[in-house]
Short mmCIF file of C-alpha atoms in Angstrom, two decimals:
data_model
loop_
_atom_site.label_atom_id
_atom_site.label_comp_id
_atom_site.label_asym_id
_atom_site.label_seq_id
_atom_site.Cartn_x
_atom_site.Cartn_y
_atom_site.Cartn_z
CA MET A 206 94.20 74.78 88.48
CA HIS A 207 92.26 75.51 91.66
CA GLY A 208 92.44 79.25 92.47
CA ASN A 209 89.53 79.32 95.05
CA SER A 210 90.58 80.92 98.30
CA THR A 211 87.59 79.81 100.43
CA ARG A 212 85.32 76.77 101.01
CA ARG A 213 81.64 76.88 100.48
CA LEU A 214 79.62 77.42 103.67
CA VAL A 215 76.02 77.14 104.76
CA VAL A 216 74.89 79.74 107.38
CA ALA A 217 72.35 78.42 109.77
CA SER A 218 70.98 79.75 113.07
CA GLY A 219 71.10 77.94 116.33
CA GLY A 220 74.79 77.41 116.71
CA ASP A 221 76.69 77.88 119.97
CA GLN A 222 80.28 78.46 118.70
CA VAL A 223 82.14 81.51 117.24
CA VAL A 224 83.96 81.49 113.96
CA GLY A 225 86.84 83.88 113.45
CA HIS A 226 87.64 85.86 110.30
CA VAL A 227 84.16 85.18 108.72
CA GLY A 228 84.36 88.66 107.22
CA LEU A 229 87.51 87.66 105.25
CA HIS A 230 85.67 84.61 104.09
CA ALA A 231 82.91 86.87 102.53
CA LEU A 232 85.64 88.86 100.91
CA GLY A 233 87.39 85.82 99.61
CA ALA A 234 84.14 84.21 98.39
CA PHE A 235 83.50 87.40 96.36
CA ALA A 236 86.99 87.18 94.78
CA ASP A 237 86.28 83.42 93.99
CA ARG A 238 82.93 84.43 92.32
CA LEU A 239 84.94 86.83 90.21
CA GLY A 240 87.39 84.18 89.22
CA LEU A 241 90.32 86.16 90.45
CA GLY A 242 92.40 83.27 91.79
CA ASN A 243 92.03 81.24 88.51
CA ALA A 244 92.79 84.31 86.44
CA LEU A 245 96.04 84.93 88.43
CA SER A 246 97.01 81.24 88.34
CA SER A 247 96.89 81.21 84.52
CA ARG A 248 99.51 83.93 84.43
CA ILE A 249 102.11 82.34 86.69
CA PRO A 250 104.47 79.68 85.24
CA PRO A 251 105.09 76.54 87.18
CA PRO A 252 108.31 77.09 89.44
CA GLY A 253 109.53 73.63 88.56
CA GLU A 254 108.77 70.35 86.69
CA ARG A 255 105.76 69.62 88.89
CA MET A 256 102.83 71.81 89.76
CA PRO A 257 103.14 73.19 93.35
CA LEU A 258 100.92 71.75 96.05
CA HIS A 259 99.37 75.18 96.65
CA ASP A 260 97.97 76.88 93.54
CA ARG A 261 99.85 80.15 93.17
CA GLY A 262 96.69 82.16 92.34
CA LYS A 263 95.09 80.89 95.46
CA VAL A 264 98.23 81.84 97.43
CA LEU A 265 98.14 85.38 96.24
CA VAL A 266 94.38 85.76 96.87
CA GLN A 267 94.74 84.36 100.43
CA SER A 268 97.72 86.64 100.95
CA MET A 269 95.47 89.58 100.06
CA LEU A 270 92.84 88.39 102.59
CA MET A 271 95.59 88.20 105.14
CA LEU A 272 96.57 91.86 104.43
CA ALA A 273 93.01 92.98 104.48
CA GLY A 274 92.56 91.51 107.92
CA GLY A 275 95.55 93.50 109.16
CA GLY A 276 98.50 91.22 108.49
CA GLU A 277 101.91 92.75 108.15
CA SER A 278 104.17 89.80 107.24
CA CYS A 279 104.14 86.36 105.68
CA ALA A 280 103.84 84.80 109.18
CA ASP A 281 100.42 86.38 109.55
CA ILE A 282 98.97 83.90 107.09
CA GLU A 283 98.69 81.59 110.16
CA HIS A 284 95.49 83.38 111.07
CA LEU A 285 93.91 81.98 108.02
CA ARG A 286 95.46 78.51 108.53
CA ALA A 287 93.72 78.35 111.81
CA GLN A 288 90.27 78.43 110.03
CA VAL A 289 90.39 75.36 107.86
CA ASP A 290 86.55 75.19 107.57
CA LEU A 291 86.53 78.70 106.10
CA PHE A 292 89.65 78.78 103.83
CA GLY A 293 90.52 75.16 103.31
CA SER A 294 94.17 74.29 102.64
CA THR A 295 96.12 77.42 103.41
CA PRO A 296 99.86 77.82 102.53
CA SER A 297 102.54 78.17 105.16
CA ASP A 298 104.42 81.38 105.58
CA SER A 299 107.47 79.97 103.78
CA THR A 300 105.23 78.96 100.85
CA VAL A 301 103.85 82.64 100.68
CA PHE A 302 107.53 83.89 100.88
CA ARG A 303 108.50 81.56 97.96
CA ALA A 304 105.42 82.46 95.89
CA PHE A 305 106.22 86.14 96.00
CA HIS A 306 109.89 85.67 95.17
CA GLU A 307 108.99 83.55 92.19
CA ILE A 308 107.26 86.53 90.57
CA THR A 309 109.53 88.03 87.83
CA PRO A 310 108.94 91.47 86.24
CA HIS A 311 107.35 89.67 83.33
CA THR A 312 105.07 87.73 85.51
CA ARG A 313 104.13 90.90 87.45
CA ASP A 314 103.02 92.48 84.06
CA ALA A 315 101.02 89.42 83.30
CA LEU A 316 99.28 89.61 86.70
CA ALA A 317 98.39 93.12 86.12
CA GLY A 318 96.64 92.03 82.79
CA ALA A 319 94.75 89.35 84.76
CA PHE A 320 93.51 92.00 87.22
CA ALA A 321 92.46 94.18 84.29
CA GLU A 322 90.38 91.34 82.73
CA VAL A 323 88.67 90.56 86.06
CA ARG A 324 87.96 94.22 86.68
CA SER A 325 86.62 94.68 83.20
CA GLU A 326 84.05 91.90 83.85
CA ALA A 327 83.16 93.32 87.34
CA TRP A 328 82.75 96.91 85.97
CA ARG A 329 80.55 95.60 83.21
CA ARG A 330 78.04 94.30 85.75
CA SER A 331 78.14 97.28 88.19
CA THR A 332 75.75 100.13 88.06
CA ALA A 333 78.45 102.31 89.60
CA THR A 334 80.64 102.11 86.50
CA LYS A 335 78.10 102.03 83.71
CA GLY A 336 76.86 104.99 81.73
CA THR A 337 78.54 107.85 79.85
CA ALA A 338 79.59 110.10 82.75
CA PRO A 339 83.32 110.93 83.05
CA VAL A 340 85.37 108.29 84.88
CA ILE A 341 87.24 110.00 87.83
CA VAL A 342 90.50 108.74 89.08
CA ASP A 343 92.56 110.22 92.01
CA ILE A 344 96.32 110.13 92.34
CA ASP A 345 98.00 110.64 95.75
CA ALA A 346 101.06 109.59 97.62
CA SER A 347 101.27 108.39 101.20
CA LEU A 348 104.01 107.83 103.68
CA VAL A 349 104.50 104.29 105.13
CA GLU A 350 106.68 104.24 108.18
CA ILE A 351 109.27 101.53 108.52
CA HIS A 352 111.09 100.91 111.79
CA THR A 353 114.43 99.74 110.41
CA GLU A 354 116.72 101.48 108.02
CA SER A 355 118.02 98.22 106.61
CA LYS A 356 114.74 97.67 104.78
CA GLU A 357 115.41 97.64 100.89
CA GLY A 358 114.02 100.51 98.99
CA THR A 359 113.33 102.74 101.93
CA GLY A 360 114.63 106.19 102.69
CA PRO A 361 114.25 109.22 105.03
CA HIS A 362 111.12 111.29 104.46
CA TYR A 363 110.23 114.95 105.03
CA LYS A 364 108.44 114.31 108.34
CA GLY A 365 111.66 113.05 109.89
CA GLY A 366 110.95 109.38 109.74
CA TRP A 367 112.00 106.56 107.58
CA GLY A 368 110.14 104.40 105.10
CA PHE A 369 108.34 104.28 101.77
CA HIS A 370 106.55 107.02 99.86
CA PRO A 371 104.31 105.09 97.48
CA MET A 372 102.03 106.69 94.97
CA PHE A 373 98.60 105.39 94.19
CA CYS A 374 95.74 105.89 91.69
CA PHE A 375 92.21 105.05 92.90
CA ALA A 376 88.93 104.84 90.94
CA ASP A 377 86.47 107.37 92.54
CA ALA A 378 83.39 105.38 91.60
CA THR A 379 84.44 102.19 93.40
CA GLY A 380 87.28 103.19 95.68
CA GLU A 381 89.60 100.47 94.26
CA ALA A 382 93.30 100.92 93.73
CA LEU A 383 94.01 100.87 89.96
CA SER A 384 97.81 101.21 90.15
CA GLY A 385 100.58 101.96 92.53
CA LEU A 386 104.37 102.78 92.44
CA LEU A 387 106.57 101.79 95.43
CA ARG A 388 109.03 104.58 96.16
CA PRO A 389 111.60 105.37 98.91
CA GLY A 390 110.64 107.86 101.60
CA ASN A 391 112.77 110.62 99.96
CA ALA A 392 110.99 110.38 96.61
CA GLY A 393 109.64 113.71 95.33
CA ALA A 394 105.98 114.39 95.86
CA ASN A 395 105.73 116.35 92.58
CA THR A 396 107.95 114.10 90.40
CA VAL A 397 106.31 114.20 86.90
CA ALA A 398 107.66 110.89 85.68
CA ASP A 399 106.10 109.14 88.62
CA HIS A 400 102.72 110.79 88.20
CA VAL A 401 102.65 109.92 84.50
CA SER A 402 103.78 106.26 85.22
CA VAL A 403 101.00 105.83 87.76
CA LEU A 404 98.37 107.36 85.46
CA ASP A 405 99.42 105.13 82.50
CA ALA A 406 99.28 102.00 84.71
CA ALA A 407 95.77 103.08 85.87
CA VAL A 408 94.53 103.63 82.35
CA ALA A 409 95.81 100.11 81.48
CA GLN A 410 93.66 98.68 84.28
CA LEU A 411 90.37 100.22 82.94
CA PRO A 412 88.08 98.39 80.67
CA ALA A 413 89.15 98.60 76.95
CA GLU A 414 86.06 100.71 76.04
CA ILE A 415 86.97 103.29 78.77
CA ALA A 416 90.74 103.36 78.10
CA LEU A 417 90.19 103.87 74.43
CA GLY A 418 91.68 107.15 73.28
CA HIS A 419 93.43 107.72 76.64
CA HIS A 420 96.83 106.37 75.91
CA ALA A 421 99.76 108.61 75.02
CA GLY A 422 99.39 109.90 71.42
CA ASP A 423 95.81 108.58 70.89
CA ASP A 424 93.51 110.50 68.65
CA GLY A 425 90.94 112.40 70.62
CA ALA A 426 88.24 111.14 68.24
CA LEU A 427 88.62 107.67 69.71
CA VAL A 428 87.51 108.76 73.10
CA ALA A 429 84.28 106.95 74.03
CA ARG A 430 84.14 107.84 77.76
CA PRO A 431 85.74 110.96 79.20
CA LEU A 432 88.44 110.43 81.84
CA VAL A 433 89.44 113.03 84.55
CA VAL A 434 92.29 112.74 86.93
CA ARG A 435 92.38 114.61 90.33
CA THR A 436 95.52 115.31 92.29
CA ASP A 437 96.63 117.56 95.10
CA SER A 438 99.22 120.26 94.56
CA ALA A 439 101.92 117.69 93.77
CA GLY A 440 100.24 117.21 90.48
CA CYS A 441 100.38 120.84 89.63
CA THR A 442 103.33 120.71 87.19
CA HIS A 443 103.33 121.71 83.56
CA GLY A 444 104.78 118.39 82.65
CA PHE A 445 102.03 116.36 84.15
CA VAL A 446 99.00 118.36 82.92
CA TRP A 447 100.48 118.47 79.34
CA ALA A 448 100.94 114.69 79.69
CA CYS A 449 97.16 114.51 80.55
CA ARG A 450 96.32 116.56 77.51
CA ALA A 451 98.40 114.25 75.30
CA ARG A 452 96.27 111.45 76.58
CA ASN A 453 92.97 113.29 76.12
CA ILE A 454 92.53 113.12 79.90
CA GLY A 455 91.06 116.02 81.92
CA PHE A 456 92.60 117.16 85.06
CA PHE A 457 91.73 118.77 88.30
CA VAL A 458 94.81 119.61 90.36
CA VAL A 459 95.33 121.78 93.37
CA ALA A 460 97.48 124.66 92.29
CA ARG A 461 100.40 126.28 94.12
CA SER A 462 100.16 129.73 95.71
CA ASN A 463 101.71 132.67 93.87
CA ALA A 464 101.34 136.39 93.93
CA GLN A 465 99.15 136.53 90.78
CA VAL A 466 96.59 134.08 92.21
CA HIS A 467 96.61 135.76 95.57
CA ALA A 468 95.95 139.12 93.94
CA ALA A 469 93.04 137.54 91.77
CA ILE A 470 91.40 136.16 94.94
CA PHE A 471 91.64 139.43 96.84
CA ASP A 472 90.28 141.39 93.87
CA THR A 473 87.05 139.45 94.25
CA VAL A 474 86.56 140.34 97.81
CA GLY A 475 83.40 142.58 98.18
CA LEU A 476 82.25 142.23 94.58
CA GLU A 477 79.18 140.27 95.11
CA GLU A 478 77.92 140.68 91.61
CA ILE A 479 80.63 138.21 90.24
CA TRP A 480 79.73 135.37 92.61
CA ALA A 481 77.27 132.64 91.87
CA PRO A 482 75.88 130.15 94.34
CA ALA A 483 77.95 126.99 94.82
CA LEU A 484 76.24 123.52 94.55
CA HIS A 485 76.75 120.19 96.10
CA GLN A 486 77.50 117.22 93.87
CA ASP A 487 73.89 116.37 93.81
CA GLY A 488 72.97 119.80 92.54
CA SER A 489 71.53 121.07 95.79
CA PRO A 490 72.66 124.60 96.96
CA ARG A 491 75.64 124.72 99.32
CA GLU A 492 74.99 126.95 102.21
CA GLY A 493 77.54 129.77 102.79
CA ALA A 494 79.44 128.98 99.52
CA ALA A 495 79.91 130.68 96.17
CA VAL A 496 81.90 130.53 92.97
CA ALA A 497 83.38 133.02 90.70
CA ASP A 498 85.14 133.12 87.35
CA LEU A 499 88.73 134.53 87.68
CA SER A 500 89.86 133.57 84.12
CA GLU A 501 90.73 137.22 83.12
CA LEU A 502 92.75 137.97 86.24
CA VAL A 503 95.55 135.24 85.90
CA ASP A 504 97.89 134.58 83.13
CA LEU A 505 97.30 130.97 82.09
CA THR A 506 99.18 131.04 78.77
CA GLU A 507 101.47 128.27 79.99
CA TRP A 508 98.81 125.90 80.59
CA PRO A 509 96.80 123.78 78.12
CA ALA A 510 94.68 125.74 75.71
CA ALA A 511 91.56 127.58 76.73
CA PRO A 512 91.87 127.22 80.53
CA GLY A 513 89.50 129.10 82.95
CA LEU A 514 90.12 130.04 86.50
CA SER A 515 87.22 130.09 89.06
CA CYS A 516 87.13 130.81 92.76
CA ALA A 517 84.97 129.12 95.36
CA GLU A 518 84.27 130.88 98.66
CA ASN A 519 83.20 129.17 101.97
CA ARG A 520 82.40 131.53 104.73
CA CYS A 521 83.88 130.88 108.10
CA THR A 522 82.04 130.33 111.37
CA PRO A 523 83.18 133.11 113.86
CA VAL A 524 86.29 132.02 115.73
CA PRO A 525 88.69 133.68 118.18
CA SER A 526 90.59 136.50 116.62
CA THR A 527 93.84 134.66 117.02
CA ALA A 528 92.83 132.23 114.33
CA CYS A 529 93.34 132.74 110.60
CA SER A 530 91.24 131.39 107.76
CA ARG A 531 92.83 130.01 104.63
CA HIS A 532 92.47 131.19 101.06
CA SER A 533 93.00 128.61 98.29
CA SER A 534 92.43 128.36 94.62
CA THR A 535 91.76 125.62 92.19
CA ALA A 536 92.68 125.63 88.53
CA THR A 537 91.05 123.30 86.06
CA GLY A 538 91.94 122.77 82.31
CA VAL A 539 90.18 120.13 80.36
CA THR A 540 89.88 118.34 77.24
CA THR A 541 86.62 117.34 78.97
CA ALA A 542 87.18 119.03 82.30
CA THR A 543 90.57 119.99 83.85
CA ARG A 544 91.22 121.87 87.04
CA THR A 545 93.99 123.08 89.46
CA ALA A 546 93.81 124.58 93.01
CA ILE A 547 96.04 126.66 95.18
CA ARG A 548 96.21 127.05 98.91
CA SER A 549 97.53 129.95 100.98
CA ASN A 550 97.13 131.44 104.42
CA SER A 551 95.10 134.58 104.92
CA ILE A 552 96.44 137.32 107.12
CA ARG A 553 92.91 138.37 108.22
CA PRO A 554 91.15 136.53 110.94
CA CYS A 555 87.69 135.22 110.30
CA ALA A 556 87.76 136.16 106.62
CA PRO A 557 85.98 133.95 104.04
CA THR A 558 87.76 130.88 102.81
CA HIS A 559 88.33 131.05 99.02
CA THR A 560 89.09 128.16 96.58
CA SER A 561 89.67 128.91 92.97
CA SER A 562 89.69 126.62 89.89
CA PHE A 563 90.32 126.86 86.17
CA THR A 564 88.64 124.89 83.39
CA SER A 565 88.93 124.59 79.71
CA SER A 566 87.60 122.65 76.84
CA ALA A 567 89.54 121.15 73.91
#
């Protein structure tokens, strides 16, 4: 088993030639130091009686490098093949094609386990992921345009184009993608099952000591590290937030506009005594911004227990009278910290912009 995607190099001054894709070499060398290729190789069964010429773990890592460099198809692996001194023996496009089509659902699950093991070791060494602070993850969907309607798994999307509408979950501390779900372009943005599926897959990718207590049905007493998920308004569904509560996961979701929230926001206009200064993430004051508690002004009985609604105000810079500001609210309900938000258009030009949120504790 030889899953290294790069060759060892010595960098010296005084040369007179240019080496292409050296940045990808640095990325591949990092993956090799983590043992990613070997971890993936150990999960992929041999496709036949003999071991393949190109280690399948190495093929997958080099394919990742190709994608990181802007590649869009198997044929783009040729950009790495042209740099033998950097990447050594690189598979052909047909080998890459075969390697991906040899991956069965069972193998795909095993590869996810390999990624989780490598990530756990990397997080153990990183100062960005140590400590006792809540682990924040973000769920969002994106449109991927495809220029042919014959592509399998695609569909029309709401912007009038054609393609995929995948949903991802990212770790806030590191920016890495923890999980993803490939969906057709016409997949719903607020589908509860998809949000829960992506969240569960993301939890499975977290180190065991962080994921403990955050699986469906786990006892809250098992939680060693708080976990909070953030989404846009697509995640503002009762099914999703109750699924978060069942996993002892806090939530922060952008809420949808309704008459009750609008009324609560406008009831705060001009009542300076209920506003408190807003702060940046580092604790410093945020100029021109304030927050207020709206918990008593909105009926939150259908949300998880003990929610609270707050409103953040950002004052506008004067603009022409034809422009309108936006009012939005954020609701947060937590086992640890949970929150949602709502956006709406103001009919008054140059009015303050409001954002409200609700929070609760278990």
